[in-house]
């Protein structure tokens, strides 16, 4: 079983080596280009590859790390970038090696100094290319460094190739698949049916929402107030909202038989019957409180 965490850390470490090694090669090949004579196209190509490494390494290392950029870090694209740079670095050091060896070969046939011809190698390089012997030595060093760079790109290409194969088999990048699917399903099931508010998504409420719920529960559970001690507002509120049906702005309340009608300030208003024909109460005969006499 491949440890994907170790693989991801190895990938990041190899890309970090790419960045440091690019600076080293840039310094060596740059010193070769500043020597007497015009710099070769092969040397310029390797120097340009060092600069091109910078944006590519930023993409390869940063895009998989952030949720908003993961869409750019498709396993096939990562494999493609690593493959392209493996080919380019192979072409870079091979072209510089061909140029350097060609200059040495041409110098052996053109060199007139017997001592230099006898020494061979970079001693006759100037006769073949016009550059100094030091430029030839720096080119050889750059070739060796370029070979190491190519091997590291091959390693990252292999890891990216495995990630692309894994993605094809499981439709997920191995760098994101740290847990087995069964383990994730088990955790999700436990969280859904958990009574703990910290783990149950359906029970999660904000502190302000919880305060509102507590206040509503307290008001709704308060028994109805009747008599002279109760106010109109409290009587109306309790008679309307405290009989098993929660109040809601968008839900009309039904007038059931068991619902208590409005009782007024003193609680002495007549109550209509729940069933049958509604009848008005008898008119009292005594109107003495109004200053009139009894009806005769």
Coordinates of C-alpha atoms in Angstrom, one line a residue:
X1 CA 0.0 0.0 0.0
X2 CA 1.5 3.3 -1.1
X3 CA 1.5 6.0 1.6
X4 CA 0.1 9.0 -0.1
X5 CA 1.2 11.4 2.6
X6 CA 4.8 10.4 2.2
X7 CA 4.4 10.7 -1.6
X8 CA 3.0 14.2 -1.4
X9 CA 5.8 15.3 0.9
X10 CA 8.4 13.7 -1.5
X11 CA 6.8 15.6 -4.4
X12 CA 7.0 18.9 -2.6
X13 CA 10.6 18.2 -1.6
X14 CA 11.7 17.3 -5.1
X15 CA 10.1 20.5 -6.5
X16 CA 12.0 22.5 -3.8
X17 CA 15.2 20.8 -5.1
X18 CA 14.2 22.0 -8.6
X19 CA 14.1 25.6 -7.4
X20 CA 17.4 25.5 -5.6
X21 CA 19.1 23.6 -8.4
X22 CA 17.8 26.1 -10.9
X23 CA 19.6 28.9 -9.1
X24 CA 22.9 26.9 -9.1
X25 CA 22.7 26.1 -12.8
X26 CA 21.7 29.7 -13.6
X27 CA 24.9 31.0 -11.9
X28 CA 27.2 28.5 -13.7
X29 CA 25.7 28.8 -17.2
X30 CA 25.5 32.6 -16.7
X31 CA 29.2 32.7 -16.0
X32 CA 29.9 30.7 -19.1
X33 CA 27.8 33.2 -21.2
X34 CA 29.8 36.2 -20.0
X35 CA 33.1 34.8 -21.3
X36 CA 34.9 36.0 -24.4
X37 CA 33.0 35.2 -27.6
X38 CA 29.2 35.0 -28.3
X39 CA 27.2 32.7 -26.2
X40 CA 25.8 29.6 -27.9
X41 CA 22.1 28.9 -28.4
X42 CA 22.4 25.8 -26.3
X43 CA 23.7 27.8 -23.3
X44 CA 21.0 30.4 -23.7
X45 CA 18.4 27.6 -23.9
X46 CA 19.5 26.1 -20.6
X47 CA 19.7 29.6 -19.0
X48 CA 16.1 30.2 -20.1
X49 CA 15.0 26.8 -18.7
X50 CA 16.2 27.9 -15.3
X51 CA 13.9 31.0 -15.5
X52 CA 11.0 28.9 -16.8
X53 CA 11.2 26.6 -13.8
X54 CA 10.0 29.4 -11.5
X55 CA 6.4 29.9 -12.7
X56 CA 6.0 26.1 -13.3
X57 CA 7.2 25.2 -9.8
X58 CA 4.8 27.8 -8.3
X59 CA 1.9 26.2 -10.2
X60 CA 2.9 22.6 -9.3
X61 CA 3.4 23.3 -5.6
X62 CA 0.8 26.0 -4.8
X63 CA -2.3 25.0 -6.9
X64 CA -2.9 21.7 -5.0
X65 CA -2.7 23.4 -1.6
X66 CA -5.7 25.7 -1.7
X67 CA -9.3 24.8 -2.2
X68 CA -9.9 27.6 -4.7
X69 CA -7.0 26.6 -6.9
X70 CA -7.4 22.8 -6.7
X71 CA -9.5 23.0 -9.8
X72 CA -6.3 23.9 -11.7
X73 CA -4.4 21.0 -10.2
X74 CA -5.9 18.2 -12.2
X75 CA -3.7 15.1 -12.0
X76 CA -3.5 14.8 -15.8
X77 CA -2.3 18.4 -16.1
X78 CA 0.3 17.9 -13.4
X79 CA 1.6 14.8 -15.1
X80 CA 1.6 16.7 -18.4
X81 CA 3.7 19.6 -17.0
X82 CA 6.2 17.3 -15.4
X83 CA 6.5 15.3 -18.6
X84 CA 7.1 18.4 -20.7
X85 CA 9.8 19.7 -18.4
X86 CA 11.5 16.3 -18.3
X87 CA 11.7 16.5 -22.1
X88 CA 12.8 20.1 -22.1
X89 CA 15.6 19.5 -19.6
X90 CA 16.8 16.5 -21.4
X91 CA 17.0 18.6 -24.6
X92 CA 18.8 21.3 -22.7
X93 CA 21.7 19.3 -21.4
X94 CA 22.0 17.2 -24.5
X95 CA 22.1 20.3 -26.8
X96 CA 24.8 21.9 -24.6
X97 CA 26.8 18.6 -24.6
X98 CA 26.6 18.4 -28.4
X99 CA 27.7 22.0 -28.7
X100 CA 30.6 21.6 -26.4
X101 CA 31.9 18.3 -27.8
X102 CA 31.4 19.8 -31.3
X103 CA 33.6 22.8 -30.4
X104 CA 36.3 20.5 -29.0
X105 CA 36.3 18.3 -32.2
X106 CA 36.5 21.3 -34.5
X107 CA 39.2 22.9 -32.3
X108 CA 41.4 19.8 -32.7
X109 CA 41.4 20.2 -36.5
X110 CA 41.8 24.0 -36.4
X111 CA 44.2 24.5 -33.5
X112 CA 47.8 25.4 -34.6
X113 CA 49.4 25.4 -31.2
X114 CA 50.9 21.9 -30.7
X115 CA 50.8 22.2 -26.9
X116 CA 47.1 22.9 -26.9
X117 CA 46.5 20.1 -29.5
X118 CA 48.5 17.8 -27.3
X119 CA 46.4 18.8 -24.2
X120 CA 43.2 18.4 -26.1
X121 CA 39.8 18.8 -24.5
X122 CA 38.8 22.4 -23.6
X123 CA 42.3 23.6 -24.5
X124 CA 41.3 23.6 -28.2
X125 CA 37.7 24.7 -27.6
X126 CA 38.5 28.3 -28.5
X127 CA 39.7 27.3 -32.0
X128 CA 36.4 25.6 -32.7
X129 CA 33.9 28.1 -31.2
X130 CA 35.7 31.3 -30.4
X131 CA 35.0 31.0 -26.7
X132 CA 37.6 30.7 -24.0
X133 CA 38.7 27.5 -22.3
X134 CA 37.0 28.6 -19.1
X135 CA 33.6 28.8 -21.0
X136 CA 34.1 25.2 -22.0
X137 CA 34.8 24.1 -18.4
X138 CA 31.7 25.9 -17.2
X139 CA 29.7 24.3 -20.0
X140 CA 30.8 20.9 -18.8
X141 CA 29.8 21.7 -15.3
X142 CA 26.4 22.9 -16.5
X143 CA 25.9 19.7 -18.4
X144 CA 26.4 17.6 -15.2
X145 CA 24.1 19.8 -13.2
X146 CA 21.5 19.6 -16.0
X147 CA 21.7 15.8 -15.8
X148 CA 20.8 15.8 -12.1
X149 CA 18.0 18.3 -12.8
X150 CA 16.6 15.9 -15.5
X151 CA 16.7 12.9 -13.1
X152 CA 14.7 14.8 -10.5
X153 CA 12.2 15.8 -13.1
X154 CA 11.9 12.1 -14.0
X155 CA 11.2 11.3 -10.4
X156 CA 8.4 13.9 -10.1
X157 CA 7.0 12.7 -13.5
X158 CA 6.8 9.2 -12.1
X159 CA 4.9 10.4 -9.0
X160 CA 2.6 12.5 -11.1
X161 CA 2.0 9.5 -13.4
X162 CA 1.0 7.4 -10.5
X163 CA -1.4 10.2 -9.3
X164 CA -2.9 10.3 -12.8
X165 CA -3.4 6.5 -12.8
X166 CA -4.9 6.6 -9.3
X167 CA -7.3 9.3 -10.4
X168 CA -8.4 7.2 -13.4
X169 CA -9.1 4.3 -11.1
X170 CA -10.7 6.0 -8.2
X171 CA -11.8 9.4 -9.7
X172 CA -9.9 11.2 -6.9
X173 CA -6.4 12.4 -6.5
X174 CA -4.3 10.3 -4.2
X175 CA -3.1 13.4 -2.4
X176 CA -6.8 14.1 -1.4
X177 CA -7.7 10.5 -0.6
X178 CA -6.4 10.0 2.9
X179 CA -9.2 7.9 4.2
X180 CA -11.0 4.9 2.8
X181 CA -14.6 5.5 1.5
X182 CA -16.1 3.1 4.1
X183 CA -14.4 5.1 6.9
X184 CA -15.8 8.4 5.6
X185 CA -19.3 7.0 5.3
X186 CA -19.2 5.7 8.8
X187 CA -18.1 9.1 10.2
X188 CA -20.8 10.9 8.2
X189 CA -23.5 8.4 9.5
X190 CA -22.4 8.9 13.1
X191 CA -22.4 12.6 12.7
X192 CA -25.9 12.7 11.2
X193 CA -27.5 10.7 14.1
X194 CA -25.4 12.2 16.8
X195 CA -27.1 14.0 19.7
X196 CA -24.0 16.1 20.3
X197 CA -24.5 19.6 18.8
X198 CA -20.8 19.7 18.0
X199 CA -21.0 16.7 15.6
X200 CA -24.6 16.7 14.4
X201 CA -25.0 19.2 11.5
X202 CA -28.8 19.3 11.8
X203 CA -28.6 20.4 15.4
X204 CA -26.2 23.2 14.9
X205 CA -27.5 26.7 15.7
X206 CA -25.9 30.0 16.2
X207 CA -25.9 31.5 19.8
X208 CA -28.5 34.2 18.7
X209 CA -30.8 31.5 17.2
X210 CA -30.6 29.5 20.4
X211 CA -31.5 32.6 22.5
X212 CA -34.5 33.2 20.3
X213 CA -35.7 29.6 20.6
X214 CA -35.3 29.7 24.4
X215 CA -37.3 32.9 24.6
X216 CA -40.1 31.5 22.4
X217 CA -40.3 28.3 24.4
X218 CA -40.5 30.2 27.7
X219 CA -43.4 32.4 26.4
X220 CA -45.2 29.5 24.7
X221 CA -45.1 27.4 27.8
X222 CA -46.5 30.1 30.1
X223 CA -50.0 29.3 31.3
X224 CA -52.9 31.6 30.2
X225 CA -53.6 34.5 32.5
X226 CA -57.3 35.3 33.3
X227 CA -58.9 37.7 35.7
X228 CA -58.2 41.3 36.6
X229 CA -54.5 40.7 37.1
X230 CA -54.0 39.8 33.5
X231 CA -53.7 42.5 30.8
X232 CA -55.4 42.6 27.4
X233 CA -52.1 41.9 25.7
X234 CA -51.2 38.9 27.9
X235 CA -54.7 37.4 27.7
X236 CA -54.8 37.8 23.9
X237 CA -51.3 36.3 23.5
X238 CA -51.9 33.3 25.7
X239 CA -55.3 32.5 24.3
X240 CA -54.0 32.7 20.8
X241 CA -50.6 31.0 21.0
X242 CA -50.5 28.7 24.0
X243 CA -52.7 25.8 22.9
X244 CA -50.4 23.4 21.1
X245 CA -50.1 25.4 17.9
X246 CA -46.9 27.3 17.3
X247 CA -47.2 30.8 16.0
X248 CA -45.6 31.6 12.7
X249 CA -45.9 34.8 10.6
X250 CA -46.8 32.8 7.5
X251 CA -49.1 30.2 9.0
X252 CA -52.8 31.2 9.8
X253 CA -54.1 29.8 13.1
X254 CA -57.2 27.6 13.0
X255 CA -60.1 28.5 15.4
X256 CA -60.6 25.2 17.0
X257 CA -63.4 24.4 19.5
X258 CA -61.0 24.1 22.4
X259 CA -59.5 27.5 21.8
X260 CA -60.5 30.1 24.4
X261 CA -62.1 33.2 23.0
X262 CA -61.1 36.7 24.0
X263 CA -62.2 37.3 27.6
X264 CA -61.8 41.0 27.8
X265 CA -60.2 43.0 30.6
X266 CA -62.1 41.5 33.5
X267 CA -62.6 38.0 32.0
X268 CA -66.4 38.3 32.2
X269 CA -67.4 38.5 28.6
X270 CA -70.0 35.9 27.5
X271 CA -68.5 32.8 25.8
X272 CA -70.2 31.4 22.7
X273 CA -70.9 27.7 22.6
X274 CA -68.5 25.6 20.7
X275 CA -71.2 23.5 18.9
X276 CA -74.8 24.1 17.9
X277 CA -76.6 27.3 17.1
X278 CA -75.1 30.4 18.5
X279 CA -77.5 32.3 20.7
X280 CA -77.2 35.8 22.1
X281 CA -77.4 36.2 25.8
X282 CA -80.6 37.6 27.4
X283 CA -80.8 41.4 27.8
X284 CA -80.8 42.2 31.5
X285 CA -84.0 43.8 32.7
X286 CA -82.4 46.2 35.2
X287 CA -81.1 49.3 33.6
X288 CA -81.0 51.3 36.8
X289 CA -77.3 51.9 36.4
X290 CA -78.1 53.9 33.3
X291 CA -80.7 56.0 35.1
X292 CA -83.8 54.4 33.5
X293 CA -86.5 52.4 35.1
X294 CA -87.5 48.8 34.7
X295 CA -89.2 47.9 31.4
X296 CA -92.9 47.4 31.9

